[in-house]
Amino acid sequence: MNKTIRRASVFCLLLVLALLVRVTWVQAYQGQALADDKNNRRNLIGQYENPLGNIIVGGEAITGSAKTGGKDFAYKRTYTDGPLYAPITGYSSQAFGTSLLEGVYKNVLNGSDTRLKTMMDLLTNKRADPGDVLTTIDRDVQKAGFDALQGKQGAAVALDPATGQILGVVNNPSFDPGRITGANDEEAWKELSADKGKALENTALRKPQAPGSTFKLVTLAAAIENGLVTDIDTPTGVKAPYTIPGTRTDLRSEAPAEMCNNVSARVALRLSCNNVFAEFAHRLGQDKMRAMAEKLGFNTQIDTPVRTNPPSSYPSKKMSVDQVAQTGIGQFDVQATPLQMAMVTAAIENGGELASPHMVSEVTDANGNVLESFKDTKSQRVMKEKTASMLREAMKTVVAEGGGRPAQVGGAEVGGKTGTAQRGVNNSLAPLAWFTSYGKLGGKQIAVAVVIENSDTDRSEIGGGKLAAPIAQKMMAAWLKK
């Protein structure tokens, strides 16, 4: 054979062998990785070729699936009371992906989770029947908060202090996730993304803001735990008027200075005396203040299983003495979500033990078999039982005699704390109105935190007791009086 032809033949044979090796490698070793690649359109089509599993509230599905009539995307997600439950479900969109519970449990809900596969599914390589996600949300609590927030921009979270079960997560404005489930909903997406995406913003779980005077509960807890306060009815010795340490600036309170002069911790909490709590923080110092905040969940990403990102925060960078004092009243760089402040109150109500907050009780397969269960409560002690008891006593006074009166629930024990937080350059924005509270009645208990960002109330009338406390009251009553 001609030498040139022989060399060409060998070269071609080597090319064929190289192609065979490559094909074998791709099919045998890389096939699954390519099949699972997020950019593989066949995966997206596969997610919607059959009805999806459902998210459940109180035994009833709040999601569903509808035929599209299309070839590639045979089904799309539907929602019952979409705006009511949007802060929990998130969305499942053929064009824009998934979020919140729809995102966390995407593989369970579309049948691709390997735990769902039967032996027949494995043999045929067929997508399994989808599973369901059972939530801890209580419909009555959720609706009470949703209805009460209409006309206001804000958010609320309700917890069962003993179990950590999240009973309600409410945002306003909200959105209807059913508007963006299809492959061609760009106009609806643009509308929801307008105004800096406020409709899609999860203020309840993922928007930390200055908590104002509601943070005084953390400051008082630190003061009691560190021996600075041993009796909530003993005068604190803190004078008013009060100059912020390291400055020449007087720190004012809503109450007249003479009413906040050398008062007890109970009176200071009821009147929200800034001088007392700023001085507590100054005496305790940054490290002790931060340690108490972190025990209660600050500076930690919390998976509910929806992740709180960014987390609520207490400053870890070195602060000046005046800045530390300001953190004692929930200002400077202290940031908290309604979920975080509900956790603070829940720990106080639960005798100093903080149960891990969660909004899912079980994840099941198509036959109801449990894949994951969150019914066994995980909790940790974050303060002494005596500390929690002293805090509850002071909080009850706020609701019985102070600005928290609108939170009273007939026949129930209710304690709370109002808050108003300054924001914007030179306080250019309307202040935030906060309220956090607990309620107990007949063996049932609940903790609620509410923040109001905007309302039609005159700026001079903005306050946690007036705007946020009535919303907490309705959510507490919905649970306690079932």
C-alpha positions in Angstrom: 0.0 0.0 0.0 1.2 3.5 -0.7 2.9 4.9 2.4 0.9 8.2 2.1 -2.4 6.3 1.9 -1.4 4.1 4.8 -0.6 7.1 7.0 -3.9 8.8 6.1 -5.8 5.6 7.0 -4.1 5.3 10.4 -4.8 9.0 11.0 -8.5 8.6 10.1 -8.7 5.5 12.3 -7.3 7.5 15.2 -9.8 10.2 14.7 -12.7 7.7 14.7 -11.3 6.1 17.9 -11.0 9.6 19.5 -14.6 10.3 18.5 -15.7 7.0 20.0 -13.9 7.7 23.2 -15.4 11.2 23.4 -18.9 9.9 22.8 -18.5 7.2 25.4 -17.1 9.7 27.9 -20.0 12.1 27.3 -22.7 9.5 27.5 -21.3 7.4 30.3 -19.7 10.1 32.6 -21.0 13.5 31.6 -24.5 12.6 30.5 -26.2 13.2 33.9 -24.3 16.4 34.4 -25.4 17.7 31.0 -28.9 16.6 31.7 -29.0 18.4 35.0 -27.4 21.6 33.7 -29.5 24.7 34.5 -29.1 25.9 30.9 -30.6 22.7 29.5 -34.0 23.8 28.1 -35.3 20.3 28.2 -35.1 20.4 32.0 -37.3 23.5 32.0 -39.8 21.9 29.6 -39.8 18.8 31.8 -40.7 20.8 34.8 -44.0 21.8 33.2 -44.8 18.8 31.1 -47.0 17.4 34.0 -49.1 19.0 36.8 -46.9 20.3 39.7 -47.2 19.2 43.3 -48.8 21.7 45.7 -48.1 24.0 48.6 -50.7 23.3 51.4 -52.2 25.6 54.0 -54.4 24.1 56.7 -55.0 21.0 54.7 -56.0 22.8 51.5 -53.8 23.4 48.4 -53.2 27.1 47.7 -51.5 26.2 44.4 -52.6 24.2 41.3 -51.7 23.5 37.7 -53.6 24.3 34.5 -53.2 23.1 30.9 -51.7 25.6 28.5 -52.5 23.9 25.2 -48.9 24.3 24.3 -46.6 21.5 23.1 -43.4 22.3 25.1 -45.0 23.7 28.3 -48.1 21.5 28.8 -48.9 23.0 32.2 -48.4 26.1 34.2 -48.7 27.0 37.8 -51.9 28.5 39.2 -52.5 30.1 42.6 -55.5 30.4 44.9 -55.5 33.8 46.7 -52.2 34.6 45.1 -51.5 38.0 46.7 -52.5 36.7 50.2 -49.9 33.9 50.1 -47.2 35.4 47.8 -44.8 36.1 50.6 -44.8 32.4 51.3 -45.2 30.6 48.0 -43.1 33.0 45.9 -43.6 32.2 42.2 -43.0 29.4 39.7 -42.6 30.9 36.3 -41.7 29.3 32.9 -39.9 32.5 32.0 -38.5 33.9 35.3 -37.7 30.9 37.4 -38.8 30.3 41.0 -38.6 32.0 44.3 -39.4 31.3 48.0 -41.0 27.9 48.7 -41.5 27.4 45.0 -37.8 27.7 44.6 -36.6 25.9 47.8 -38.8 22.8 46.9 -38.7 23.1 43.2 -37.4 19.6 42.6 -40.1 18.0 44.9 -42.9 20.0 43.3 -41.8 19.1 39.7 -41.1 15.5 40.4 -37.3 15.6 39.8 -36.2 14.9 43.4 -34.6 11.5 43.5 -36.4 10.6 46.7 -39.7 10.6 44.8 -38.6 7.9 42.3 -40.2 4.5 42.4 -38.4 1.4 41.1 -40.4 1.7 37.9 -39.4 5.3 37.5 -35.7 4.3 37.8 -36.1 1.5 35.2 -37.9 3.7 32.7 -36.0 6.9 33.6 -39.4 8.6 33.9 -40.0 11.7 36.0 -41.7 10.8 39.3 -45.1 12.0 40.4 -44.5 15.3 42.3 -44.7 15.7 46.0 -46.3 18.4 48.2 -45.1 21.0 50.8 -47.2 21.3 53.9 -46.9 24.7 55.6 -47.4 25.9 59.2 -49.3 29.0 58.0 -52.7 29.6 59.7 -55.2 31.0 57.2 -57.1 33.1 59.7 -53.9 34.7 61.0 -52.6 35.3 57.5 -55.9 36.9 56.3 -56.2 39.0 59.4 -52.8 40.6 58.8 -53.4 40.9 55.1 -56.7 42.7 55.5 -55.4 45.0 58.3 -52.4 46.1 56.1 -54.5 47.3 53.2 -54.0 51.0 52.7 -50.5 50.8 54.3 -47.1 49.8 53.1 -45.5 47.4 55.5 -45.2 43.8 56.7 -46.0 41.5 59.6 -44.9 38.1 60.9 -46.6 35.9 63.5 -44.9 33.0 65.3 -46.0 30.3 67.8 -43.3 30.9 70.5 -43.4 27.3 71.8 -42.9 25.5 68.5 -41.3 28.2 66.2 -44.1 27.6 63.7 -44.6 30.6 61.5 -48.3 31.3 61.5 -48.4 34.3 59.1 -46.1 36.2 56.8 -47.7 39.3 55.2 -46.5 42.0 52.9 -48.2 45.0 51.4 -47.9 45.8 48.5 -48.1 42.2 47.5 -48.5 40.6 44.0 -50.3 37.9 42.2 -47.8 35.2 41.2 -50.3 33.8 38.8 -49.7 36.7 36.5 -46.1 35.6 35.7 -46.3 31.8 35.5 -46.4 31.5 31.7 -43.6 31.8 29.1 -44.8 35.1 27.7 -45.5 37.3 30.7 -42.9 40.0 30.2 -45.3 42.9 30.5 -46.6 41.7 33.8 -43.0 41.1 35.0 -42.1 44.7 34.0 -45.1 46.0 35.9 -44.2 44.1 39.1 -40.6 45.1 38.8 -41.4 48.8 38.6 -41.0 51.2 41.5 -37.8 49.4 42.5 -39.6 46.1 42.7 -41.6 47.0 45.8 -44.4 44.5 44.9 -41.8 41.6 44.7 -40.0 42.8 47.8 -40.3 40.5 50.9 -40.2 43.1 53.6 -41.3 40.6 56.3 -38.3 38.2 55.8 -35.7 39.9 53.7 -35.6 43.7 54.3 -33.8 44.6 57.5 -34.5 48.1 58.7 -33.9 50.2 61.8 -36.2 48.6 64.5 -36.3 51.8 66.6 -37.6 51.4 70.2 -38.7 47.8 69.7 -34.9 47.0 70.0 -35.1 48.3 73.6 -36.3 44.8 74.5 -32.9 43.4 73.5 -31.1 46.2 75.4 -33.2 45.5 78.5 -32.6 41.8 78.2 -28.8 42.4 78.0 -29.0 44.8 81.0 -30.8 42.2 83.1 -28.6 39.3 82.0 -25.5 41.2 82.9 -26.7 42.4 86.3 -27.2 46.0 85.3 -30.9 45.7 86.2 -32.0 43.5 89.0 -35.5 44.9 89.7 -37.6 46.5 87.0 -39.3 48.7 89.6 -36.1 50.2 91.1 -35.0 53.6 89.8 -32.2 53.3 87.3 -30.3 56.5 88.3 -30.2 57.7 84.7 -30.8 61.4 84.5 -32.9 63.4 82.0 -32.1 65.6 80.1 -29.4 63.2 78.9 -26.4 64.0 76.7 -25.2 61.2 74.4 -21.8 60.0 75.6 -18.9 61.5 73.7 -21.0 64.3 72.3 -22.7 67.6 73.3 -26.0 66.4 71.8 -29.0 65.9 74.0 -31.0 62.8 73.4 -34.7 63.5 73.6 -37.6 61.1 74.2 -41.3 61.5 73.3 -42.1 61.9 76.9 -41.0 65.1 78.7 -37.6 64.9 80.3 -38.9 65.1 83.8 -41.0 62.0 83.2 -37.9 60.0 82.2 -35.6 61.3 85.0 -34.3 58.5 87.2 -37.2 56.2 86.4 -37.4 52.4 86.7 -36.9 50.0 83.8 -40.7 49.3 83.7 -41.5 53.0 83.4 -38.7 53.5 80.9 -40.1 50.8 78.7 -43.7 52.1 79.0 -42.7 55.7 78.2 -39.9 54.6 75.8 -37.3 56.8 77.6 -34.4 57.0 75.2 -32.0 58.2 77.9 -32.3 55.0 80.0 -31.7 52.6 77.1 -28.9 54.6 75.5 -27.2 54.7 78.9 -27.7 50.9 79.4 -26.0 50.3 76.0 -23.2 52.7 77.0 -22.6 50.9 80.3 -22.8 47.4 78.8 -20.6 48.2 75.9 -20.6 46.9 72.3 -19.5 43.3 73.0 -22.2 42.6 75.5 -24.9 44.2 73.5 -23.8 42.3 70.4 -23.7 39.0 72.3 -27.3 39.4 73.4 -28.5 40.4 69.9 -26.7 37.4 68.4 -28.3 35.0 70.9 -31.6 36.2 69.6 -30.7 35.7 65.9 -29.0 38.9 64.7 -26.0 38.5 62.4 -27.2 35.0 61.3 -28.9 33.9 58.1 -32.0 32.0 59.1 -33.5 29.3 56.9 -37.3 29.1 57.4 -36.5 27.3 54.9 -36.7 30.6 52.9 -33.4 32.2 53.7 -33.3 35.6 55.4 -30.8 37.3 53.1 -29.5 39.8 54.1 -29.8 38.9 57.8 -30.8 41.2 60.6 -27.7 42.8 62.1 -26.1 44.4 65.1 -22.8 46.2 64.2 -19.6 44.1 64.5 -17.2 46.8 63.4 -15.7 48.9 66.2 -18.1 51.7 67.2 -17.5 54.9 69.1 -19.2 55.4 72.5 -21.9 57.6 71.1 -22.7 55.0 68.4 -23.0 52.2 70.9 -25.4 54.3 72.9 -27.5 54.9 69.8 -27.8 51.1 69.2 -29.5 50.8 72.6 -32.5 52.6 71.1 -32.4 50.6 67.8 -30.7 53.3 65.7 -27.3 53.8 64.2 -26.5 50.6 62.2 -28.9 48.2 63.9 -31.2 46.5 61.3 -34.0 44.0 61.8 -36.9 42.4 59.9 -40.3 41.7 61.3 -39.3 38.1 61.5 -36.3 39.0 63.7 -38.4 41.1 66.1 -41.0 38.4 66.3 -38.3 36.0 67.3 -37.1 38.4 70.1 -40.7 38.6 71.5 -41.2 34.8 71.0 -38.2 34.0 73.1 -39.4 36.4 75.9 -42.9 34.7 75.9 -41.3 31.2 75.8 -39.5 31.7 79.1 -36.2 32.6 77.5 -36.0 29.7 75.0 -35.9 30.5 71.3 -37.5 27.9 69.0 -36.2 27.8 65.4 -38.7 29.6 63.2 -40.0 27.5 60.3 -42.9 27.7 57.8 -42.9 24.1 56.6 -44.2 21.2 58.8 -43.7 18.3 56.3 -42.6 17.5 52.7 -44.4 14.4 51.3 -44.4 12.3 48.2 -47.4 11.8 46.0 -48.7 9.1 48.3 -48.4 11.2 51.4 -45.2 9.5 52.7 -43.1 11.9 54.7 -39.8 12.9 53.1 -38.9 15.6 55.6 -40.5 16.6 58.9 -40.0 19.7 60.9 -42.4 18.9 63.7 -39.8 18.3 66.3 -39.0 21.7 67.7 -35.4 22.8 68.0 -34.8 25.4 70.6 -32.0 27.0 72.6 -31.9 29.0 75.8 -31.0 32.6 75.0 -31.8 34.2 78.4 -32.6 33.2 81.9 -36.3 32.4 82.7 -36.2 35.2 85.3 -35.0 37.6 82.7 -37.9 36.7 80.3 -40.4 37.0 83.2 -39.2 40.5 84.1 -39.4 41.5 80.4 -43.0 40.2 80.1 -44.0 42.2 83.2 -42.6 45.4 81.7 -44.2 44.6 78.3 -47.6 44.1 79.9 -47.4 47.6 81.3 -46.8 49.0 77.8 -50.1 47.4 76.6 -52.1 48.1 79.8 -51.0 51.7 80.4 -48.8 52.8 77.5 -48.7 53.3 73.8 -49.5 49.6 73.2 -53.2 49.8 74.3 -54.5 49.2 70.8 -53.1 45.7 71.0 -55.3 44.5 73.8 -57.2 41.3 73.2 -60.1 40.7 75.5 -59.4 38.1 78.1 -55.9 37.5 77.0 -52.5 38.4 78.5 -50.8 40.8 76.0 -47.4 42.4 76.3 -45.7 44.6 73.7 -43.4 47.4 72.7 -43.9 50.3 70.3 -41.2 51.7 68.1 -40.6 54.6 65.8 -37.4 54.6 63.8 -35.9 57.6 62.0 -34.6 57.0 58.4 -33.2 58.9 55.4 -30.6 61.6 55.3 -31.5 64.1 58.0 -34.7 62.1 58.6 -35.9 63.1 55.2 -38.1 60.0 54.9 -41.2 59.2 57.0 -40.2 57.3 60.1 -40.9 53.6 60.4 -43.7 52.6 62.8 -43.0 49.3 64.7 -44.9 47.2 67.1 -43.9 43.8 68.5 -46.0 41.8 71.0 -47.0 38.5 72.5 -50.4 37.2 73.5 -51.5 34.1 75.5 -55.0 32.7 76.2 -56.2 29.3 77.2 -52.9 27.5 76.5 -52.4 29.2 73.2 -49.7 31.8 72.5 -48.5 33.9 69.7 -45.8 36.5 68.9 -46.3 39.2 66.3 -44.1 41.9 64.8 -45.3 44.6 62.5 -43.5 47.4 60.6 -45.3 50.2 58.7 -43.2 52.0 56.1 -45.7 54.4 54.7 -49.4 55.3 55.2 -51.7 58.2 54.7 -51.1 59.3 58.3 -49.7 62.8 59.0 -46.0 62.6 59.8 -46.5 64.0 63.2 -49.0 61.2 64.1 -46.8 58.3 63.0 -46.2 55.9 65.8 -46.0 52.2 66.4 -48.9 52.2 68.8 -51.3 54.0 66.4 -50.3 52.3 63.1 -48.8 48.9 63.8 -50.3 47.8 67.1 -53.9 47.4 65.7 -52.5 45.0 63.0 -50.8 42.9 65.6 -54.0 42.9 67.6 -56.0 41.5 64.8 -53.4 38.8 64.1 -53.2 37.8 67.7 -57.0 37.7 68.1 -57.4 35.5 65.0 -55.1 32.9 66.7 -56.1 33.2 70.4 -59.8 33.2 69.8 -60.1 30.4 67.3 
